[in-house]
Coordinates of C-alpha atoms in Angstrom, one line a residue:
X1 CA -0.1 0.1 -0.2
X2 CA 1.2 3.8 -0.8
X3 CA 2.0 6.2 1.4
X4 CA -0.6 8.8 2.7
X5 CA 0.1 12.0 0.8
X6 CA -2.3 15.1 -0.3
X7 CA -6.2 13.9 -0.7
X8 CA -5.4 10.6 0.8
X9 CA -6.2 8.2 4.3
X10 CA -3.5 7.7 6.5
X11 CA -4.3 4.0 5.1
X12 CA -3.6 5.0 1.5
X13 CA -7.2 4.7 0.2
X14 CA -8.7 7.9 -1.5
X15 CA -12.3 8.7 -1.7
X16 CA -12.6 7.5 -4.8
X17 CA -12.2 4.1 -4.3
X18 CA -16.2 4.5 -2.2
X19 CA -17.7 5.3 -5.2
X20 CA -16.2 3.9 -8.0
X21 CA -17.5 0.2 -7.8
X22 CA -21.2 2.2 -7.9
X23 CA -20.2 4.3 -11.1
X24 CA -19.1 0.7 -12.7
X25 CA -22.5 -0.8 -12.0
X26 CA -24.4 2.2 -13.0
X27 CA -22.8 2.9 -16.1
X28 CA -22.4 -0.8 -16.8
X29 CA -27.0 -0.2 -16.4
X30 CA -26.8 2.5 -19.4
X31 CA -27.3 0.0 -22.3
X32 CA -24.8 1.7 -25.0
X33 CA -25.1 -1.5 -27.7
X34 CA -23.3 -0.6 -30.8
X35 CA -24.8 -2.1 -34.1
X36 CA -22.4 -0.6 -36.2
X37 CA -25.3 1.2 -37.2
X38 CA -27.8 3.5 -35.9
X39 CA -30.3 1.1 -34.9
X40 CA -29.1 0.6 -31.0
X41 CA -30.0 3.0 -27.8
X42 CA -27.1 5.1 -28.6
X43 CA -24.5 6.6 -26.0
X44 CA -26.7 9.7 -25.0
X45 CA -27.9 8.6 -21.8
X46 CA -24.2 7.6 -20.7
X47 CA -23.1 10.8 -22.1
X48 CA -25.1 12.5 -19.8
X49 CA -24.7 10.9 -16.7
X50 CA -21.1 11.2 -17.1
X51 CA -21.5 14.8 -17.9
X52 CA -23.9 15.2 -14.3
X53 CA -21.1 13.4 -12.4
X54 CA -18.9 15.8 -13.4
X55 CA -20.4 18.8 -13.3
X56 CA -21.5 17.7 -9.7
X57 CA -17.6 18.6 -8.2
X58 CA -17.6 21.7 -10.3
X59 CA -16.0 21.1 -13.6
X60 CA -18.0 22.2 -16.9
X61 CA -18.5 19.0 -19.5
X62 CA -20.0 19.7 -22.8
X63 CA -21.9 17.0 -25.0
X64 CA -21.0 16.8 -28.7
X65 CA -23.6 14.7 -30.8
X66 CA -22.5 13.7 -34.1
X67 CA -26.1 11.9 -35.0
X68 CA -29.2 12.2 -33.2
X69 CA -28.1 9.6 -29.9
X70 CA -24.4 9.1 -30.9
X71 CA -22.9 11.9 -28.5
X72 CA -19.5 11.8 -26.6
X73 CA -18.4 13.5 -23.5
X74 CA -15.2 16.3 -23.1
X75 CA -14.1 18.1 -20.0
X76 CA -10.5 20.3 -19.8
X77 CA -9.4 20.3 -16.5
X78 CA -6.9 23.1 -15.6
X79 CA -3.6 22.6 -14.3
X80 CA -0.7 23.2 -12.0
X81 CA 1.3 24.2 -15.2
X82 CA -0.5 25.8 -17.7
X83 CA 2.6 26.2 -19.9
X84 CA 3.1 22.5 -19.8
X85 CA 1.8 20.2 -23.3
X86 CA -1.6 18.7 -22.0
X87 CA -2.8 14.9 -21.3
X88 CA -5.6 13.2 -22.5
X89 CA -7.2 10.5 -20.9
X90 CA -9.9 8.8 -23.2
X91 CA -12.2 5.8 -23.2
X92 CA -15.8 4.9 -25.2
X93 CA -19.2 4.3 -24.2
X94 CA -20.4 2.1 -26.7
X95 CA -20.0 -1.4 -25.8
X96 CA -20.7 -4.6 -28.4
X97 CA -23.8 -6.3 -28.2
X98 CA -25.0 -9.3 -25.6
X99 CA -27.3 -12.1 -26.0
X100 CA -29.0 -12.2 -22.3
X101 CA -30.0 -15.7 -22.9
X102 CA -26.1 -16.5 -23.1
X103 CA -24.8 -15.0 -20.1
X104 CA -25.3 -16.4 -16.1
X105 CA -25.8 -12.5 -14.9
X106 CA -27.7 -9.7 -16.5
X107 CA -25.0 -8.3 -19.2
X108 CA -26.4 -5.1 -18.2
X109 CA -27.4 -5.3 -14.6
X110 CA -24.0 -4.0 -13.3
X111 CA -24.6 -6.9 -10.6
X112 CA -21.5 -7.4 -7.6
X113 CA -21.8 -11.0 -7.8
X114 CA -18.3 -13.1 -6.3
X115 CA -16.6 -10.3 -5.9
X116 CA -16.5 -8.3 -10.0
X117 CA -18.6 -5.9 -11.3
X118 CA -20.9 -8.2 -13.7
X119 CA -21.7 -7.0 -17.0
X120 CA -21.4 -5.8 -20.9
X121 CA -18.5 -3.1 -20.9
X122 CA -16.7 -4.1 -17.5
X123 CA -13.7 -4.4 -19.1
X124 CA -14.6 -2.4 -22.2
X125 CA -14.4 0.0 -21.0
X126 CA -16.4 1.0 -18.6
X127 CA -14.4 0.5 -15.8
X128 CA -11.8 2.6 -16.7
X129 CA -14.8 5.5 -17.8
X130 CA -16.2 4.4 -13.9
X131 CA -11.9 4.7 -12.2
X132 CA -11.2 8.1 -14.7
X133 CA -14.8 9.4 -13.0
X134 CA -13.7 8.1 -9.4
X135 CA -10.5 9.8 -9.4
X136 CA -11.0 13.1 -11.1
X137 CA -13.9 13.3 -8.7
X138 CA -11.6 13.2 -5.5
X139 CA -9.1 15.4 -6.9
X140 CA -11.4 18.3 -7.5
X141 CA -13.4 18.1 -4.4
X142 CA -10.6 17.5 -2.6
X143 CA -8.8 20.9 -4.7
X144 CA -5.5 18.9 -5.9
X145 CA -5.2 19.9 -9.6
X146 CA -2.9 17.4 -11.7
X147 CA 0.8 18.9 -12.9
X148 CA -0.6 19.7 -16.2
X149 CA -4.1 20.5 -17.8
X150 CA -5.9 16.9 -18.8
X151 CA -8.4 16.4 -21.0
X152 CA -11.2 13.5 -20.3
X153 CA -13.0 12.4 -23.2
X154 CA -16.1 10.0 -23.2
X155 CA -16.8 8.5 -26.2
X156 CA -19.5 7.3 -28.7
X157 CA -19.1 4.6 -31.3
X158 CA -15.7 3.1 -30.6
X159 CA -16.4 -0.8 -31.4
X160 CA -17.4 0.5 -34.9
X161 CA -14.2 2.9 -35.7
X162 CA -14.7 5.4 -33.9
X163 CA -16.4 7.6 -36.6
X164 CA -19.6 9.0 -34.4
X165 CA -17.1 9.7 -31.8
X166 CA -13.5 10.0 -31.4
X167 CA -13.3 10.5 -35.3
X168 CA -16.2 13.1 -35.1
X169 CA -14.1 15.1 -32.8
X170 CA -11.4 14.9 -34.3
X171 CA -12.3 16.3 -37.4
X172 CA -14.9 18.9 -36.4
X173 CA -13.4 19.6 -32.8
X174 CA -9.8 19.5 -32.5
X175 CA -10.0 22.2 -30.5
X176 CA -10.8 20.2 -27.6
X177 CA -7.4 18.9 -27.6
X178 CA -5.3 21.9 -28.2
X179 CA -2.1 21.3 -26.5
X180 CA -2.0 18.1 -25.9
X181 CA 0.8 15.7 -26.9
X182 CA 0.0 12.7 -24.8
X183 CA -2.7 10.4 -24.6
X184 CA -4.0 7.4 -22.2
X185 CA -6.3 5.2 -23.0
X186 CA -8.1 1.1 -22.9
X187 CA -6.2 -1.8 -23.3
X188 CA -3.3 -1.6 -21.4
X189 CA -1.9 -1.3 -17.6
X190 CA -3.0 -4.6 -16.6
X191 CA -1.5 -7.8 -15.0
X192 CA 0.3 -11.4 -16.0
X193 CA 1.4 -13.3 -12.9
X194 CA 4.7 -14.4 -13.5
X195 CA 5.1 -16.1 -9.9
X196 CA 4.8 -15.1 -6.2
X197 CA 7.9 -12.6 -6.9
X198 CA 7.0 -11.1 -10.4
X199 CA 3.7 -9.3 -11.8
X200 CA 3.9 -8.3 -15.4
X201 CA 1.9 -5.4 -16.3
X202 CA 1.5 -5.0 -20.0
X203 CA 1.2 -1.3 -21.1
X204 CA 0.2 -0.7 -25.1
X205 CA 2.8 1.1 -27.0
X206 CA 1.3 -0.1 -30.6
X207 CA -1.5 -1.4 -32.1
X208 CA -2.6 -3.0 -35.5
X209 CA -4.4 -1.3 -37.9
X210 CA -7.6 -2.6 -39.5
X211 CA -8.9 -3.6 -42.9
X212 CA -12.7 -4.3 -42.9
X213 CA -13.6 -6.1 -46.2
X214 CA -16.6 -8.0 -48.3
X215 CA -15.0 -9.9 -50.7
X216 CA -17.6 -10.4 -53.7
X217 CA -18.1 -13.3 -56.0
X218 CA -19.7 -13.0 -60.1
X219 CA -20.6 -16.3 -60.8
X220 CA -24.2 -17.6 -63.3
X221 CA -27.3 -17.7 -62.2
X222 CA -29.6 -21.2 -62.6
X223 CA -31.9 -23.8 -61.6
X224 CA -30.1 -25.7 -58.5
X225 CA -30.6 -28.9 -60.5
X226 CA -28.6 -28.0 -63.5
X227 CA -24.9 -28.6 -63.3
X228 CA -22.7 -25.4 -62.8
X229 CA -19.1 -24.7 -63.2
X230 CA -19.3 -21.0 -62.6
X231 CA -21.3 -21.4 -59.2
X232 CA -20.3 -18.0 -57.5
X233 CA -20.9 -19.7 -54.0
X234 CA -18.3 -22.5 -55.0
X235 CA -15.7 -20.0 -55.8
X236 CA -16.3 -17.9 -53.3
X237 CA -16.4 -20.1 -50.4
X238 CA -13.2 -22.1 -51.6
X239 CA -11.5 -18.3 -51.5
X240 CA -12.4 -17.9 -48.4
X241 CA -11.4 -21.2 -47.3
X242 CA -7.7 -20.8 -48.2
X243 CA -7.6 -17.2 -47.0
X244 CA -9.0 -18.3 -44.0
X245 CA -6.3 -21.3 -43.3
X246 CA -3.7 -18.8 -44.4
X247 CA -0.5 -17.9 -42.1
X248 CA 0.9 -15.4 -42.4
X249 CA 4.6 -14.6 -42.1
X250 CA 6.1 -13.7 -38.7
X251 CA 7.2 -10.1 -38.4
X252 CA 8.6 -8.7 -35.1
X253 CA 8.1 -5.0 -34.7
X254 CA 9.5 -3.1 -31.9
X255 CA 6.9 -3.4 -29.7
X256 CA 6.8 -6.8 -30.3
X257 CA 10.1 -8.0 -29.8
X258 CA 10.4 -6.0 -26.9
X259 CA 7.5 -7.6 -25.4
X260 CA 9.2 -10.8 -26.5
X261 CA 12.7 -9.8 -24.4
X262 CA 11.0 -9.5 -20.9
X263 CA 9.0 -12.6 -21.2
X264 CA 12.6 -14.0 -21.7
X265 CA 14.2 -12.8 -19.0
X266 CA 11.0 -13.2 -16.9
X267 CA 11.0 -17.0 -17.9
X268 CA 14.7 -17.2 -18.4
X269 CA 14.1 -19.0 -21.7
X270 CA 15.3 -18.4 -25.0
X271 CA 12.1 -17.5 -27.1
X272 CA 11.9 -18.4 -31.3
X273 CA 9.5 -16.5 -32.8
X274 CA 8.8 -18.9 -35.0
X275 CA 8.2 -21.3 -32.5
X276 CA 6.0 -19.7 -30.1
X277 CA 3.6 -22.8 -29.3
X278 CA 5.1 -23.4 -26.1
X279 CA 5.5 -20.0 -24.4
X280 CA 2.1 -18.7 -25.2
X281 CA 0.8 -21.5 -23.9
X282 CA 2.5 -20.6 -20.5
X283 CA 0.6 -17.1 -20.7
X284 CA -2.9 -18.2 -20.5
X285 CA -5.8 -16.3 -21.8
X286 CA -3.7 -13.8 -22.7
X287 CA -2.3 -15.5 -25.2
X288 CA -4.7 -14.7 -27.5
X289 CA -4.0 -11.7 -27.6
X290 CA -0.5 -12.1 -28.1
X291 CA -0.5 -14.3 -30.2
X292 CA -1.7 -12.3 -33.4
X293 CA 0.8 -9.6 -33.1
X294 CA 3.5 -12.0 -34.4
X295 CA 1.4 -11.7 -38.1
X296 CA -0.6 -9.8 -40.2
X297 CA -4.3 -12.0 -39.6
X298 CA -7.5 -11.9 -42.1
X299 CA -10.6 -13.9 -40.3
X300 CA -13.5 -14.8 -42.3
X301 CA -16.4 -13.7 -40.3
X302 CA -19.8 -13.7 -42.4
X303 CA -21.3 -15.4 -45.4
X304 CA -24.0 -14.3 -47.7
X305 CA -25.4 -15.6 -50.7
X306 CA -29.0 -16.4 -52.3
X307 CA -32.2 -16.4 -51.6
X308 CA -33.9 -20.3 -52.4
X309 CA -32.2 -23.5 -52.4
X310 CA -33.3 -24.2 -56.0
X311 CA -31.4 -21.2 -56.9
X312 CA -28.3 -21.3 -57.9
X313 CA -27.2 -17.5 -57.3
X314 CA -25.1 -15.0 -59.8
X315 CA -23.2 -13.4 -56.4
X316 CA -22.4 -14.9 -53.3
X317 CA -20.2 -12.5 -50.7
X318 CA -18.0 -12.4 -47.2
X319 CA -16.5 -9.7 -45.1
X320 CA -13.6 -10.5 -43.7
X321 CA -12.0 -8.9 -40.3
X322 CA -8.2 -8.0 -41.4
X323 CA -5.3 -6.5 -39.1
X324 CA -1.8 -5.1 -39.9
X325 CA 1.2 -4.8 -38.4
X326 CA 2.9 -1.2 -38.1
X327 CA 4.9 -1.2 -42.0
X328 CA 3.3 -4.1 -43.5
X329 CA -0.6 -2.5 -44.8
X330 CA 1.3 -2.6 -48.4
X331 CA 2.6 -6.8 -47.8
X332 CA -0.9 -7.6 -46.0
X333 CA -2.4 -6.3 -49.2
X334 CA -0.7 -7.9 -51.7
X335 CA -1.2 -11.2 -49.5
X336 CA -4.6 -11.1 -49.4
X337 CA -5.3 -10.5 -53.4
X338 CA -2.6 -13.4 -54.0
X339 CA -4.7 -15.3 -51.5
X340 CA -7.5 -14.6 -52.7
X341 CA -7.2 -15.2 -56.3
X342 CA -8.5 -13.4 -59.4
X343 CA -11.7 -14.0 -59.0
X344 CA -12.5 -12.1 -55.9
X345 CA -13.4 -8.8 -55.4
X346 CA -12.1 -7.2 -52.6
X347 CA -14.1 -4.1 -51.1
X348 CA -12.2 -2.3 -48.1
X349 CA -15.4 -1.4 -45.9
X350 CA -13.3 0.4 -42.7
X351 CA -10.4 0.8 -42.6
X352 CA -7.8 2.7 -40.3
X353 CA -3.8 3.1 -39.9
X354 CA -1.3 0.7 -37.6
X355 CA 0.3 2.9 -34.7
X356 CA 3.6 2.2 -32.6
X357 CA 5.9 4.8 -29.8
X358 CA 8.7 3.9 -28.4
X359 CA 8.2 2.8 -24.5
X360 CA 9.8 5.3 -23.3
X361 CA 9.5 9.2 -21.7
X362 CA 8.0 10.5 -18.8
X363 CA 4.7 9.7 -18.9
X364 CA 6.1 5.9 -19.4
X365 CA 7.6 6.3 -15.9
X366 CA 5.0 8.1 -14.3
X367 CA 3.2 4.9 -14.9
X368 CA 5.6 2.9 -14.0
X369 CA 6.2 4.4 -10.7
X370 CA 2.7 4.5 -10.3
X371 CA 2.2 0.5 -10.5
X372 CA 5.4 0.2 -8.0
X373 CA 3.3 2.3 -5.4
X374 CA 0.9 0.3 -5.0
X375 CA 2.4 -3.3 -6.1
X376 CA 6.3 -4.3 -5.6
X377 CA 6.4 -6.9 -7.4
X378 CA 5.5 -5.0 -11.0
X379 CA 7.2 -4.5 -13.6
X380 CA 5.8 -2.7 -16.6
X381 CA 6.8 -4.0 -19.9
X382 CA 5.5 -3.0 -23.8
X383 CA 3.1 -4.8 -25.7
X384 CA 1.0 -4.4 -28.9
X385 CA -2.8 -4.4 -29.0
X386 CA -4.2 -7.0 -31.9
X387 CA -7.4 -4.9 -31.9
X388 CA -7.8 -1.2 -32.4
X389 CA -8.2 2.3 -30.1
X390 CA -10.1 5.6 -30.8
X391 CA -5.8 6.0 -30.2
X392 CA -5.9 5.9 -33.9
X393 CA -7.9 9.0 -34.3
X394 CA -5.9 11.1 -31.8
X395 CA -3.1 10.4 -33.5
X396 CA -4.0 12.8 -36.3
X397 CA -3.3 15.2 -34.1
X398 CA -0.1 14.6 -32.8
X399 CA -0.7 12.8 -30.0
X400 CA 1.5 10.2 -28.7
X401 CA -1.0 7.6 -27.5
X402 CA -0.5 4.7 -24.9
X403 CA -2.6 2.4 -23.5
X404 CA -2.8 2.2 -19.9
X405 CA -6.4 1.5 -18.1
X406 CA -4.8 -0.4 -14.8
X407 CA -5.8 -3.5 -13.4
X408 CA -4.9 -6.0 -10.8
X409 CA -6.0 -9.3 -11.7
X410 CA -6.3 -12.8 -9.9
X411 CA -3.9 -15.2 -12.3
X412 CA -7.1 -17.3 -13.1
X413 CA -9.4 -14.7 -14.7
X414 CA -9.5 -15.3 -18.3
X415 CA -8.6 -11.7 -19.1
X416 CA -8.4 -11.9 -22.4
X417 CA -12.0 -13.8 -22.9
X418 CA -14.0 -10.9 -21.1
X419 CA -13.2 -8.4 -24.3
X420 CA -16.7 -9.3 -26.0
X421 CA -16.9 -12.3 -24.6
X422 CA -19.7 -14.0 -22.3
X423 CA -20.0 -13.1 -18.4
X424 CA -17.6 -10.3 -18.9
X425 CA -16.6 -9.1 -15.7
X426 CA -14.0 -7.1 -13.9
X427 CA -12.9 -7.7 -10.0
X428 CA -14.1 -4.7 -7.4
X429 CA -10.5 -5.1 -6.0
X430 CA -9.1 -4.4 -9.4
X431 CA -11.4 -1.5 -9.7
X432 CA -10.3 0.2 -6.8
X433 CA -6.6 -0.9 -7.0
X434 CA -6.9 1.0 -10.7
X435 CA -8.4 4.1 -8.7
X436 CA -5.5 4.5 -6.4
X437 CA -3.0 3.6 -9.4
X438 CA -3.9 6.5 -11.8
X439 CA -4.2 9.1 -8.4
X440 CA -0.6 8.7 -8.3
X441 CA -0.1 8.9 -12.3
X442 CA -1.6 12.3 -12.4
X443 CA -0.1 12.8 -9.5
X444 CA 3.2 13.0 -11.4
X445 CA 2.2 13.3 -15.4

C-alpha cells in the first residue's frame, strides 16, 4: 500500500475507491450497445450521466452529438502548470451487443457477484470510465490539481471504428485537444502474474491497423438441379477457405520484440518467434491477444448468398476482419490478393492505420512509478494490441498514445476472454487498485 499524501487517508485509501464500483455498475446499466449502425440505443444517456457526475463537482463538461443519440462528453481540467503540454484520458461509452440468454448474469445489470462487477462493458471499457470519474471527482473535491492540463473524453462509437465519436471530434472539434501531446486509453496496464515475486503489467505501445472488407464473387445464376461450373458460392467458399487457413509470415515490430525480450527474462528461456506455441501456452488467456501480434491476420466473419434452395445465385459475398502490423500494410494487401485469387473482388468497408510508439519518456516513467507504488513486485513492459482503439483518431492530431487502464487481476481470470465475451466481469479489487494507480499517475503525469 502506498504512503498517504495530499488527499489520501493514513490508510492510503482515497475517496474515489468508495464510489468506483457504483459508478461502474451504473454505467453498465445504461445500455449503449453498438450494432455498427444507428439501430442501437446510442450513447446519449451515458454521456449525460458522465456529464452530470463531472458537473456535480464543479466542472463544466460539454456534450457533442454527431448524430441523434450518438454523443460524447469532453471536459478540460486546469493543471498547475498550464504552459506544459496537456494530457488526454479517453474512454468509450459504447459496448458490443450481448445476448442475455447466453449469460449467467444480466449483461446490463451491473451486479456485484463473487467479488466482481458483471456486465457488458465491465472491462471494455466502462471500468476505466468509472475509474477515471472516481479519481477526477475525488481530486476536484479535494482541490488537487494535476501538474498539467488534463482533457477527459468519454466517447461514442469506438466499437464500430469511432466515426461518430473520436473521429467526429478530431475532424470537427480539434480545438478541444489544443496543446495535448500525450494520451492514455484502454487495454493496457493490466497484470500478468509470472510468480509470487514478479507481476508484469502490459502497457500498450502499439496496435494493429484494420481493414474490414467485403469479398464478392460473381457467377452464373441458374437452376439448382442443373450442373453449373460457374457457381459463385463454390468459388467464394474456396477462396475464403484458403484465406481462413492461411498463415501470414512472422514479422517482429519493436513493441513485440520488446515484449518477447521481457518474457524471455521473466521465464528464463530463449524465445523463438517462429515457434511460440510453448511460450503462448504459458501465458494463458492473454495468449489470444499476444499471439496475433506476431503476424498479419485475416478472419472470415460473415457469409451471404442466395434466396431459395433451388436457385444458384449469381453472386456470393463474405466479410473479413483484417488486421495488419505497423509497417506491413502493403505486404498484407498483396498477400490477401494473392491468396484470394483473381475471381474475388475485394472492397474495403472500413480501414485505419496501425500505430506504434517507443516505450520511453516521462509519461512511461509515471506509469511505472504509479504501479510500483501499489504493487512492489510490478514490472512494466510494452506490448502490441491485436485490435484497435480511438488512439488511431487522436494520433492524427500528433498525440502520442498509450494503453493504460490499470488493473491488478487474479491469475485465474481469463482477461482476454472478457473482451466481447460472455459473462464479462471485472474484479472489485481490480477497480479500487486502478483508482489508486491512476491517482498516483496523475500526481506525476
